[in-house]
CSV table of C-alpha atoms and ligand atoms in Angstrom, one decimal:
chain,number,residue,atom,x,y,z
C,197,UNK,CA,4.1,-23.3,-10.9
C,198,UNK,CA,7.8,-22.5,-10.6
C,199,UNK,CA,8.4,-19.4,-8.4
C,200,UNK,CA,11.1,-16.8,-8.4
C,201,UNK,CA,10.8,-14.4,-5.0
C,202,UNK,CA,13.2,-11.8,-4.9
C,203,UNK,CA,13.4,-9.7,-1.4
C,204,UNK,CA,15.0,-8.4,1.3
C,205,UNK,CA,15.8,-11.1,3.9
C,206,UNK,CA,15.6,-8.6,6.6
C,207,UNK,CA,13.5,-8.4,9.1
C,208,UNK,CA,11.5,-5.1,7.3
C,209,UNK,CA,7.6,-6.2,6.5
C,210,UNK,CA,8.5,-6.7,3.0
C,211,UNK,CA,11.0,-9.3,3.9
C,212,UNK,CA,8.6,-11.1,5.5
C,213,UNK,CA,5.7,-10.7,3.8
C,214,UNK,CA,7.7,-12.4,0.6
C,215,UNK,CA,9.1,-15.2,2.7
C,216,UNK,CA,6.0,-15.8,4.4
C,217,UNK,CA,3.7,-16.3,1.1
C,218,UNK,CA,6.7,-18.3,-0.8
C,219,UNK,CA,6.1,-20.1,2.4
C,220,UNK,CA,2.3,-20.5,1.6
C,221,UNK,CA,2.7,-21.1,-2.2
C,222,UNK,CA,5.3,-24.3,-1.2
C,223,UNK,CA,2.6,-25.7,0.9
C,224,UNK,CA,0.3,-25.4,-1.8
C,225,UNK,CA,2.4,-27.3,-4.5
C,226,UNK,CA,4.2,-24.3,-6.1
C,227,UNK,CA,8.1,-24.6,-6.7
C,228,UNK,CA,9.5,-21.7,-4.5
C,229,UNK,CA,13.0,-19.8,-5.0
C,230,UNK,CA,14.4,-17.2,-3.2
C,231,UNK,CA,16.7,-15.1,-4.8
C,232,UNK,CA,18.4,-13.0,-2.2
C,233,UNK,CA,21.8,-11.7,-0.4
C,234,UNK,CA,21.4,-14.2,2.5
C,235,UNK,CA,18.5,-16.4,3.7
C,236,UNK,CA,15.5,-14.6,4.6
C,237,UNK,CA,15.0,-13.9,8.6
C,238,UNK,CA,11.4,-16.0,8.2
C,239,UNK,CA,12.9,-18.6,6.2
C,240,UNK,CA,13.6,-21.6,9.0
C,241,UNK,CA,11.9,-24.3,7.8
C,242,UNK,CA,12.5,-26.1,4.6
C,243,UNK,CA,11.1,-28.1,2.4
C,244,UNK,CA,11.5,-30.3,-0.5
C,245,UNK,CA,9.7,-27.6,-2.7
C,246,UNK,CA,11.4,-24.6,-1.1
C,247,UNK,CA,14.8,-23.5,-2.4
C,248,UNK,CA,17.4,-20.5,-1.1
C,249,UNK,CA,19.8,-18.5,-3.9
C,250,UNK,CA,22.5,-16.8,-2.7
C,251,UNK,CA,23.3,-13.7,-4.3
C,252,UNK,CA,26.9,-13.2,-3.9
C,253,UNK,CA,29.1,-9.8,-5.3
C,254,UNK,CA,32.6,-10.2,-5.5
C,255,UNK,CA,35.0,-7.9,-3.1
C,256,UNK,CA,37.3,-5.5,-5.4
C,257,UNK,CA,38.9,-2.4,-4.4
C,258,UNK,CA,37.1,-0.6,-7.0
C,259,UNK,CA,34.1,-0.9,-5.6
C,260,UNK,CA,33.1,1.3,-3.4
C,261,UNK,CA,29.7,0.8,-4.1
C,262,UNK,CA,29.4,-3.0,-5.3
C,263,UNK,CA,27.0,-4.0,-7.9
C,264,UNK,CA,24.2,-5.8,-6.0
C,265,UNK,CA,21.7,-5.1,-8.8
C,266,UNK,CA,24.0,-6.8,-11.8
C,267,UNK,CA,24.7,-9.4,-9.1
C,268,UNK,CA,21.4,-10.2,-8.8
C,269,UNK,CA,20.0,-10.0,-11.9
C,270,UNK,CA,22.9,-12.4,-13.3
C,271,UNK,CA,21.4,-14.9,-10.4
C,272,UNK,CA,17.8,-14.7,-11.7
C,273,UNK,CA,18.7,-15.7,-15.2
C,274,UNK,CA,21.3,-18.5,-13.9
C,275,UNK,CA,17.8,-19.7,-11.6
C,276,UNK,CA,15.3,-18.9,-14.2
C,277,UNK,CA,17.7,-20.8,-17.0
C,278,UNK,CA,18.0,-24.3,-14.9
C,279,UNK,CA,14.9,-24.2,-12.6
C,280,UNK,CA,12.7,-23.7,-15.7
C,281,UNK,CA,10.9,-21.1,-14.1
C,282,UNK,CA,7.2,-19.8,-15.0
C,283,UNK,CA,7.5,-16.3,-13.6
C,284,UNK,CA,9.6,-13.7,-10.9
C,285,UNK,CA,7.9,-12.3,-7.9
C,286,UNK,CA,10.3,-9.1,-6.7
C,287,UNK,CA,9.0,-7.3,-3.7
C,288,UNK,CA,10.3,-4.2,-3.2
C,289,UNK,CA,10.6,-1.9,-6.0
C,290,UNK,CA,14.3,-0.7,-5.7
C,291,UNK,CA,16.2,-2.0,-7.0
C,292,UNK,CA,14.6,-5.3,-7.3
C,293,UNK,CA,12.2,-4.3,-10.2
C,294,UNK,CA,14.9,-2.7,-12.7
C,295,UNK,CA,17.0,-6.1,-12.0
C,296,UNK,CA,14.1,-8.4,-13.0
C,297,UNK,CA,13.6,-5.8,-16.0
C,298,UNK,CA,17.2,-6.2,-16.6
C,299,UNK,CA,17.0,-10.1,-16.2
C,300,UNK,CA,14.1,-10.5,-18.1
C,301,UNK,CA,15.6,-9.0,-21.1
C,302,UNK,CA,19.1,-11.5,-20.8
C,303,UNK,CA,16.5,-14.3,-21.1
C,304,UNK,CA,14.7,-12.8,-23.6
C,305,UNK,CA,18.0,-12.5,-25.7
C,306,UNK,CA,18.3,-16.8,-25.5
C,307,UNK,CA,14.4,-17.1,-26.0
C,308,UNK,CA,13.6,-17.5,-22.6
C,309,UNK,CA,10.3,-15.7,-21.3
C,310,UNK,CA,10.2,-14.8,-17.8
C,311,UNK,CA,6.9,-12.6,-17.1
C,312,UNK,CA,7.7,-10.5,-13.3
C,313,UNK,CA,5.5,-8.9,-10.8
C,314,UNK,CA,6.4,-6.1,-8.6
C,315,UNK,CA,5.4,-5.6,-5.6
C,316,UNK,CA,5.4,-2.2,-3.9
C,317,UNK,CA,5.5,-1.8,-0.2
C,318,UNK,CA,6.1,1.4,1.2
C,319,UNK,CA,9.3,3.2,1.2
C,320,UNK,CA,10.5,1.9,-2.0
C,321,UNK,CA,7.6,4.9,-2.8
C,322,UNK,CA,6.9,7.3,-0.5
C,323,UNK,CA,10.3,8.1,1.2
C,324,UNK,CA,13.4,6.4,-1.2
C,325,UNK,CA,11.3,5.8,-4.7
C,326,UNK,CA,10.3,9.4,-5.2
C,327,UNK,CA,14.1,10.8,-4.2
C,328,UNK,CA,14.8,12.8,-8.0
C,329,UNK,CA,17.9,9.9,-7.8
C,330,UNK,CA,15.5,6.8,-8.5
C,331,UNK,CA,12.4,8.5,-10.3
C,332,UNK,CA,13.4,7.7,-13.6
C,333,UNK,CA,14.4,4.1,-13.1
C,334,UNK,CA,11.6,3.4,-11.0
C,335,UNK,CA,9.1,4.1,-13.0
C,336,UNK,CA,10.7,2.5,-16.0
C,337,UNK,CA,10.7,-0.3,-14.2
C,338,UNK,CA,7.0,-0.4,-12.7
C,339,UNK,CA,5.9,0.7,-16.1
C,340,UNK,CA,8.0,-2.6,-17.6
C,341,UNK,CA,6.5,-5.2,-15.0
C,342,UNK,CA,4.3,-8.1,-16.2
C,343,UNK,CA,2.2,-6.7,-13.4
C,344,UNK,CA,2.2,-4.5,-10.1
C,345,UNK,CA,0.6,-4.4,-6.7
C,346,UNK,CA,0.5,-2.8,-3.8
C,347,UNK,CA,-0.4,-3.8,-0.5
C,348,UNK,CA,-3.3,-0.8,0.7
C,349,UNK,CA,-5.4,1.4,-1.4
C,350,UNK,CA,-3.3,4.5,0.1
C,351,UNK,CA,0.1,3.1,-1.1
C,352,UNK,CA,-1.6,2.5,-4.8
C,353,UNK,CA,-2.6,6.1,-4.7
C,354,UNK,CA,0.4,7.4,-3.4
C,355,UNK,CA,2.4,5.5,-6.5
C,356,UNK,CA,0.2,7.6,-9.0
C,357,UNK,CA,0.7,10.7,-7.2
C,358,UNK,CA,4.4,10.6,-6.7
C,359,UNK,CA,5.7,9.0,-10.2
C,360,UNK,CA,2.9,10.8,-12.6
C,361,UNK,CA,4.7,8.4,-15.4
C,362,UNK,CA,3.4,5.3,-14.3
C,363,UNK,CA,-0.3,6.9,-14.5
C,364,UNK,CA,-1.4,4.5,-17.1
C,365,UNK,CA,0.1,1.3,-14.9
C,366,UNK,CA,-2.8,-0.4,-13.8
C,367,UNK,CA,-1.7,-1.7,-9.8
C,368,UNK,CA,-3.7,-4.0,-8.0
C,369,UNK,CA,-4.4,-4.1,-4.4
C,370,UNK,CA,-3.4,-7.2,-2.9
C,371,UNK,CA,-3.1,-6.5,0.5
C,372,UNK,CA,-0.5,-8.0,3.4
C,373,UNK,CA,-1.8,-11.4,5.2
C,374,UNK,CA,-1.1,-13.5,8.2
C,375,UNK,CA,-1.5,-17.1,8.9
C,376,UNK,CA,-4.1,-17.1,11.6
C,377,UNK,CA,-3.3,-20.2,12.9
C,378,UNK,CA,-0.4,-19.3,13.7
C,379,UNK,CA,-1.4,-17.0,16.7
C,380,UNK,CA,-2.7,-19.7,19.4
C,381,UNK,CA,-1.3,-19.0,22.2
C,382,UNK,CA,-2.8,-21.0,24.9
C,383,UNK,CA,1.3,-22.0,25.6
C,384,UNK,CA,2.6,-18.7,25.4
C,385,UNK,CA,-0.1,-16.6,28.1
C,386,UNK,CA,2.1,-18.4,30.8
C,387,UNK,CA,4.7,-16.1,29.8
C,388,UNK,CA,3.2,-12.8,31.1
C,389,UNK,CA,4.6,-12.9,34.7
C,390,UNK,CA,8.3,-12.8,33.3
C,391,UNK,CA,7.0,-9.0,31.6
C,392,UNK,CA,4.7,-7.6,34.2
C,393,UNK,CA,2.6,-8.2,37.4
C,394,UNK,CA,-0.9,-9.7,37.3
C,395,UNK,CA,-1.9,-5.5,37.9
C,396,UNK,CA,-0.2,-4.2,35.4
C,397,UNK,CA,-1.1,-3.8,31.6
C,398,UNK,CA,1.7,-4.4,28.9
C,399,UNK,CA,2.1,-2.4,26.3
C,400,UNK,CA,4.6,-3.5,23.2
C,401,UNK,CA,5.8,-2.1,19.9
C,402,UNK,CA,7.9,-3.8,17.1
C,403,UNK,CA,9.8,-1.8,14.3
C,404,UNK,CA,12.9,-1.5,12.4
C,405,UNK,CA,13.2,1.9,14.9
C,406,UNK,CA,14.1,4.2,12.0
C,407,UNK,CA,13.2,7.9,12.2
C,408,UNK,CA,9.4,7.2,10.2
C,409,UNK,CA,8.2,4.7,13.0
C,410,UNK,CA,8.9,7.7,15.7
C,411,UNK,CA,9.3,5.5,18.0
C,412,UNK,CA,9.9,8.7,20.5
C,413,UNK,CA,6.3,9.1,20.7
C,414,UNK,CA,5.7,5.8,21.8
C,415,UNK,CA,7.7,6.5,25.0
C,416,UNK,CA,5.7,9.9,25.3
C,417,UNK,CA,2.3,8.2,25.0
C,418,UNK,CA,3.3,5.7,27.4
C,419,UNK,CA,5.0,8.1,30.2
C,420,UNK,CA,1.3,9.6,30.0
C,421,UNK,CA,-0.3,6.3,30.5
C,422,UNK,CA,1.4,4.8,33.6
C,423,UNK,CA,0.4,8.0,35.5
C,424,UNK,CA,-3.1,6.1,34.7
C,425,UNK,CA,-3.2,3.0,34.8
C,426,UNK,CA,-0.2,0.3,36.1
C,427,UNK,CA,1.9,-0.7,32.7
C,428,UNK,CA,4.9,-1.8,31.1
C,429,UNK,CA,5.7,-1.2,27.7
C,430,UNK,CA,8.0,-3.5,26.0
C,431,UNK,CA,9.9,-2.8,22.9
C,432,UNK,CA,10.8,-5.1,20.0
C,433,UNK,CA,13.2,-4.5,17.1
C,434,UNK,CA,16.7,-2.0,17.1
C,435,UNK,CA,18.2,0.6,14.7
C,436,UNK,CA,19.3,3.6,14.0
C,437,UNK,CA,16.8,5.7,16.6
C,438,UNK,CA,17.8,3.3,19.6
C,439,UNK,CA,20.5,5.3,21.4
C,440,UNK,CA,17.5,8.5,20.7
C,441,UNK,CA,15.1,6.2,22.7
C,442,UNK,CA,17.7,5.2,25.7
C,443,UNK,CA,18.2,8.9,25.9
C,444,UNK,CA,14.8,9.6,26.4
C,445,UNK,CA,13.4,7.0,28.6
C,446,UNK,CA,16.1,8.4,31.2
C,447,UNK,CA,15.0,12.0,30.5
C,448,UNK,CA,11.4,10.7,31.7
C,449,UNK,CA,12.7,8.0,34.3
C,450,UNK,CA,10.4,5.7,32.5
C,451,UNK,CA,13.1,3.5,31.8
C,452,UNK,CA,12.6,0.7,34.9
C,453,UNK,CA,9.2,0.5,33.4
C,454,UNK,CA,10.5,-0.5,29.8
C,455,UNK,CA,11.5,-3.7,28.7
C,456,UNK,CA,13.9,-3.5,25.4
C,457,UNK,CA,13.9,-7.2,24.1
C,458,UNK,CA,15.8,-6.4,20.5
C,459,UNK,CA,15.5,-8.0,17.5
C,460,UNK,CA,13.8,-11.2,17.4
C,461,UNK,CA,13.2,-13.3,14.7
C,462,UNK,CA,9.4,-14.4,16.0
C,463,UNK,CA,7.4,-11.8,18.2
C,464,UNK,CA,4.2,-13.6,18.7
C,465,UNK,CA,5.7,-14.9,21.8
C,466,UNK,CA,5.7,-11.0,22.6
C,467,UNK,CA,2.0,-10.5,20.9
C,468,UNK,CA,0.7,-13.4,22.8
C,469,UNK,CA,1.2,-11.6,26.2
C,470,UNK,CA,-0.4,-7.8,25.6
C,471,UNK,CA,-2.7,-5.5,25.7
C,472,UNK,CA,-2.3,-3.1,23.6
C,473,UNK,CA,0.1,-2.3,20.3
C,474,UNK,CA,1.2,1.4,19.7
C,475,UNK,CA,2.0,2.2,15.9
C,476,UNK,CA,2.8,6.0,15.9
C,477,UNK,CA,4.5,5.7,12.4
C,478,UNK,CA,5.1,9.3,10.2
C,479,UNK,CA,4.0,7.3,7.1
C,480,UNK,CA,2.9,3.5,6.8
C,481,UNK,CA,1.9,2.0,3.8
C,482,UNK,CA,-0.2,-0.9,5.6
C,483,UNK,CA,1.2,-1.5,8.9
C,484,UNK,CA,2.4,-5.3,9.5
C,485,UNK,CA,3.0,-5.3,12.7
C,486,UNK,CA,-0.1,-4.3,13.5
C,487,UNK,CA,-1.9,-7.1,11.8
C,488,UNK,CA,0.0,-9.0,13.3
C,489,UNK,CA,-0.8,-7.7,16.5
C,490,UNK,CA,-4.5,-7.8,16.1
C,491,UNK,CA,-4.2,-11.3,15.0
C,492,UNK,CA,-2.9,-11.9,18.0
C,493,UNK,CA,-6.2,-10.7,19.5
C,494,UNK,CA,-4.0,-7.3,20.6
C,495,UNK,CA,-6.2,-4.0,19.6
C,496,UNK,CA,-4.3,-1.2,18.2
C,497,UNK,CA,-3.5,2.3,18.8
C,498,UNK,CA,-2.4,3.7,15.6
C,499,UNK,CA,-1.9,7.5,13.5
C,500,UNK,CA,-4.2,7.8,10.4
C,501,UNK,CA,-1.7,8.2,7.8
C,502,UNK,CA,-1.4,6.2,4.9
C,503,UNK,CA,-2.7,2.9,4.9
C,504,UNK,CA,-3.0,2.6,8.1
C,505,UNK,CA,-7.2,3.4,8.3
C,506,UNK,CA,-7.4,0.2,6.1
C,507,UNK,CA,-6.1,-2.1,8.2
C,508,UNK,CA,-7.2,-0.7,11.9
C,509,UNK,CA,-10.9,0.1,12.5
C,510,UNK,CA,-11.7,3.0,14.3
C,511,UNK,CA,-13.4,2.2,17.3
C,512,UNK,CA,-13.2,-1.3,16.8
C,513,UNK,CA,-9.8,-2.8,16.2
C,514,UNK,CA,-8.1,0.2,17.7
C,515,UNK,CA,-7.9,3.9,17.7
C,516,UNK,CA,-6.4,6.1,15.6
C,517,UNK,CA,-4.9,10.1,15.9
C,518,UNK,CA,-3.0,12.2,13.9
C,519,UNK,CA,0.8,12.0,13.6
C,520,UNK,CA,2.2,13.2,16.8
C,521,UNK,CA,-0.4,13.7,19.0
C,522,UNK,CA,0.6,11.9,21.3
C,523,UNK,CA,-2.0,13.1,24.0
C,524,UNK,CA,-4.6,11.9,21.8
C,525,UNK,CA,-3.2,8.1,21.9
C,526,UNK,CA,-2.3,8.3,25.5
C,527,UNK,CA,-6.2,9.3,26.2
C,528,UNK,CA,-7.6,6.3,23.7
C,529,UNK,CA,-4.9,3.8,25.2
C,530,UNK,CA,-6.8,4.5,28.5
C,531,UNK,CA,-10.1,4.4,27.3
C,532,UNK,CA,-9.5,1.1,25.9
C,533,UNK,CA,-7.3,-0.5,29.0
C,534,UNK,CA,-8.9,1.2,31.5
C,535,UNK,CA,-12.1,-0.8,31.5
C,536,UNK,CA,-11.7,-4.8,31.3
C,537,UNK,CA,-15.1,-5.1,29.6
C,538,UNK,CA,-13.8,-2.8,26.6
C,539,UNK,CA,-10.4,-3.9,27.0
C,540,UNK,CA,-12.3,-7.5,26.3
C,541,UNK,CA,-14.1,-6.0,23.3
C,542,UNK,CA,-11.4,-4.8,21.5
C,543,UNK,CA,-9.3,-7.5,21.9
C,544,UNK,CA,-12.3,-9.6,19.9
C,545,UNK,CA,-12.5,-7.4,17.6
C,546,UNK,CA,-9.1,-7.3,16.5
C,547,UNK,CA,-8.7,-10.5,16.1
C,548,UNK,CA,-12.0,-10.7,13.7
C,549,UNK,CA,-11.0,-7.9,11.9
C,550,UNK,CA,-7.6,-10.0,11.4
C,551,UNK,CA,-9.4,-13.1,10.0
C,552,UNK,CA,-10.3,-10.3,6.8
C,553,UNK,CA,-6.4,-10.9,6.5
C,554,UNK,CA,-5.6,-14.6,6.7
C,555,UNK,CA,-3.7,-16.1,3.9
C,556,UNK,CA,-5.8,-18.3,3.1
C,557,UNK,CA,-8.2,-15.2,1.8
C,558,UNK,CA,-5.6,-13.4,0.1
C,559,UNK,CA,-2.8,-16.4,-1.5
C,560,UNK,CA,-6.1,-17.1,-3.7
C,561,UNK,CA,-5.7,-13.8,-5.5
C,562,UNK,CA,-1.7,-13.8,-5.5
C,563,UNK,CA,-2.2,-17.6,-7.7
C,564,UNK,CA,-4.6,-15.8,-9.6
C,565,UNK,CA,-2.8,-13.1,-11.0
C,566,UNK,CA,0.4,-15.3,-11.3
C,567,UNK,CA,-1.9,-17.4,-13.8
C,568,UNK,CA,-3.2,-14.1,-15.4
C,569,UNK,CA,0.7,-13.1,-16.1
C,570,UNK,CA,2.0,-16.6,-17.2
C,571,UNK,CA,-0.9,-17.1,-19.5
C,572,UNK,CA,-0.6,-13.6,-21.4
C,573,UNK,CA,3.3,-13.9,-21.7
C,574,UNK,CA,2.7,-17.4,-23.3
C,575,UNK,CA,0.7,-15.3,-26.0
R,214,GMT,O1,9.4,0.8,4.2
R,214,GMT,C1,9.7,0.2,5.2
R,214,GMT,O2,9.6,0.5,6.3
R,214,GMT,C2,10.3,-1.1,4.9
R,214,GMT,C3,9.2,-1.9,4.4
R,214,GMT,C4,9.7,-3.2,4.6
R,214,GMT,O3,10.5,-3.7,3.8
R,214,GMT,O4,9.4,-3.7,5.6
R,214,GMT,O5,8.0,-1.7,5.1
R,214,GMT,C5,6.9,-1.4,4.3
R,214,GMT,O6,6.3,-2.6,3.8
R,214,GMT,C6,5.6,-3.4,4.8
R,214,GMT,C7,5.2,-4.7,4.2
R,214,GMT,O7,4.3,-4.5,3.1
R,214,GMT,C8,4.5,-2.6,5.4
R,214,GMT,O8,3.8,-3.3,6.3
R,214,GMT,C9,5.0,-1.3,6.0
R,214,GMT,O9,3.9,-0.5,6.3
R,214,GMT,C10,5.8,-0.5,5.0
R,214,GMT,N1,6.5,0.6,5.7
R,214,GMT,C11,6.2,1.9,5.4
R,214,GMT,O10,5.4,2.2,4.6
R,214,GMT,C12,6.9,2.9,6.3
């Protein structure tokens, strides 16, 4: 098949979820494009199937808000045109669906068919998509899409619940993967001396550190746990809660005991050396980072809230508490570090609760429904 992705080349989940299975589909045969503002973080390697689109928006005074949506749409039909291909894959809803809608119907005006899936992922619904600003279009757009998935049972819900027009959408769950394989890290172990002494237990979380992931409570939970047990918690990812963060680990002199590492491109050198993943997020609609984590054999303390109960096991791949109660975490982090024997157990368990998850489980289903799509707009 010939493959349109559409997505944010950021380094936000959805950014890498859609690089990451373009990725999969090239390896499987599949013609891949991505159709985007500059080339996705994920996207290093190449291949003679795999092919980058810039988007690019001219610079005019007028604009003082430039017309990335036109932009991109006039790309898709200039890469649908001359790559011939069979269908679009946006991820993201806003405003990547209304611009394959708009796409879509430019082809359709030279007899071109170009069917398009959206893929919802979170915010695009439960914080920005429901804003009374996007509503309308939104669900315009969901309703006009070939076909629609979401990546947990709670974000499909929270779709029908939040845009009551798109009741009659039918959405299927496909949910987020990883590449298993990927997480050997015989190599990587050797690392753990440059994070934290052979006593000490290493904590780590990874976000975009916006105000949802409350990244706050991660420094709370932790200043409770090194009274405990001997840890270091290290922190991956930067935005607009950092300076927040800074302020607070010196209001609990817990900073010589963090480890802020930024934004990098490929954390399992990070996963490969901990113990435990903290996920203390207001709303998450799976929780990437923390399949990721638990691939990496790293068990997971985790809120409740939204998808989140789908993708971590109570008891088994990690704990979970309700939003904020940071007490609560602190307690199950040291119920699960505090003992090597269940430390041991949950790390296992992680990891086999992350081979549910490996692409080669879930790309099946994504082919499937592309087949599904192309065959009913060939009708
Ligand atoms: O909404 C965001 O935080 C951005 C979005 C993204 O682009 O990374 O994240 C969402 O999509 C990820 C990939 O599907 C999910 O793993 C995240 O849980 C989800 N974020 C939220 O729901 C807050």
């Amino acid at each position: 098949m010939n493959i349109g992705i559409v997505c944010y080349p950021t380094f936000g989940g959805s950014g890498v979820v859609a690089t990451e299975l373009g990725k999969a589909l090239a390896q499987n045969g599949h013609n891949v494009h991505f159709i985007t503002y500059s080339q996705p973080v994920r996207l290093s390697v190449f291949s003679g199937n795999i092919f980058y689109h810039e988007v690019t928006i001219s610079d005019y005074p007028l604009f003082d808000y430039p017309p990335y949506e036109l932009a991109l749409a006039n790309k898709i039909v200039e890469v649908a045109k001359y790559n011939k291909l069979d269908l679009l894959h946006v991820h993201y809803a806003i405003p990547h669906a209304s611009a394959a809608y708009m796409a879509k119907q430019m082809l359709a005006a030279e007899n071109i068919s170009l069917p398009f899936i959206t893929t919802l992922h979170g915010t695009d619904i439960t914080l920005v998509g429901k804003d009374a600003s996007f509503e309308t279009a939104i669900s315009f757009a969901i309703n006009e899409s070939d076909a629609v998935t979401a990546v947990s049972e709670s974000l499909k819900q929270d779709t029908y619940f939040y845009f009551r027009n798109v009741a009659k959408k039918v959405i299927h769950v496909i949910p987020n993967f990883i590449q298993l394989d990927q997480y050997d890290f015989v190599k990587a172990k050797k690392d753990r001396s440059l994070y934290a002494s052979d006593k000490q237990k290493i904590l780590v979380h990874v976000s975009n550190f916006r105000k949802v992931k409350r990244v706050e409570d991660v420094l709370r939970m932790f200043d409770i746990v090194r009274k405990k047990i001997p840890s270091r918690l290290i922190l991956v990812g930067d935005g607009p809660e950092r300076s927040n963060i800074d302020r607070l680990c010196r209001e609990l002199d817990t900073c010589a005991e963090i480890l802020s590492l930024g934004k990098i491109v490929d954390p399992n050198g990070i996963l490969a050396v901990a113990d435990l993943f903290v996920l203390p997020s207001e709303t998450e609609s799976f929780g990437l980072a923390a399949l990721e984590a638990m691939a990496a054999r790293v068990p997971v303390i985790s809120t409740n809230t939204g998808g989140l109960p789908e993708i971590n096991k109570q008891g088994f791949s990690g704990m979970l508490s309700n939003v904020g109660d940071v007490e609560d975490m602190a307690k199950n982090a040291i119920h699960i570090l505090g003992d090597e024997k269940v430390l041991e157990e949950f790390k296992e368990n992680a990891h086999k609760q992350a081979e549910k998850y490996d692409i080669r489980n879930i790309l099946p289903i994504y082919e499937a429904l592309y087949r599904e799509v192309i065959a009913k707009a060939k009708k």
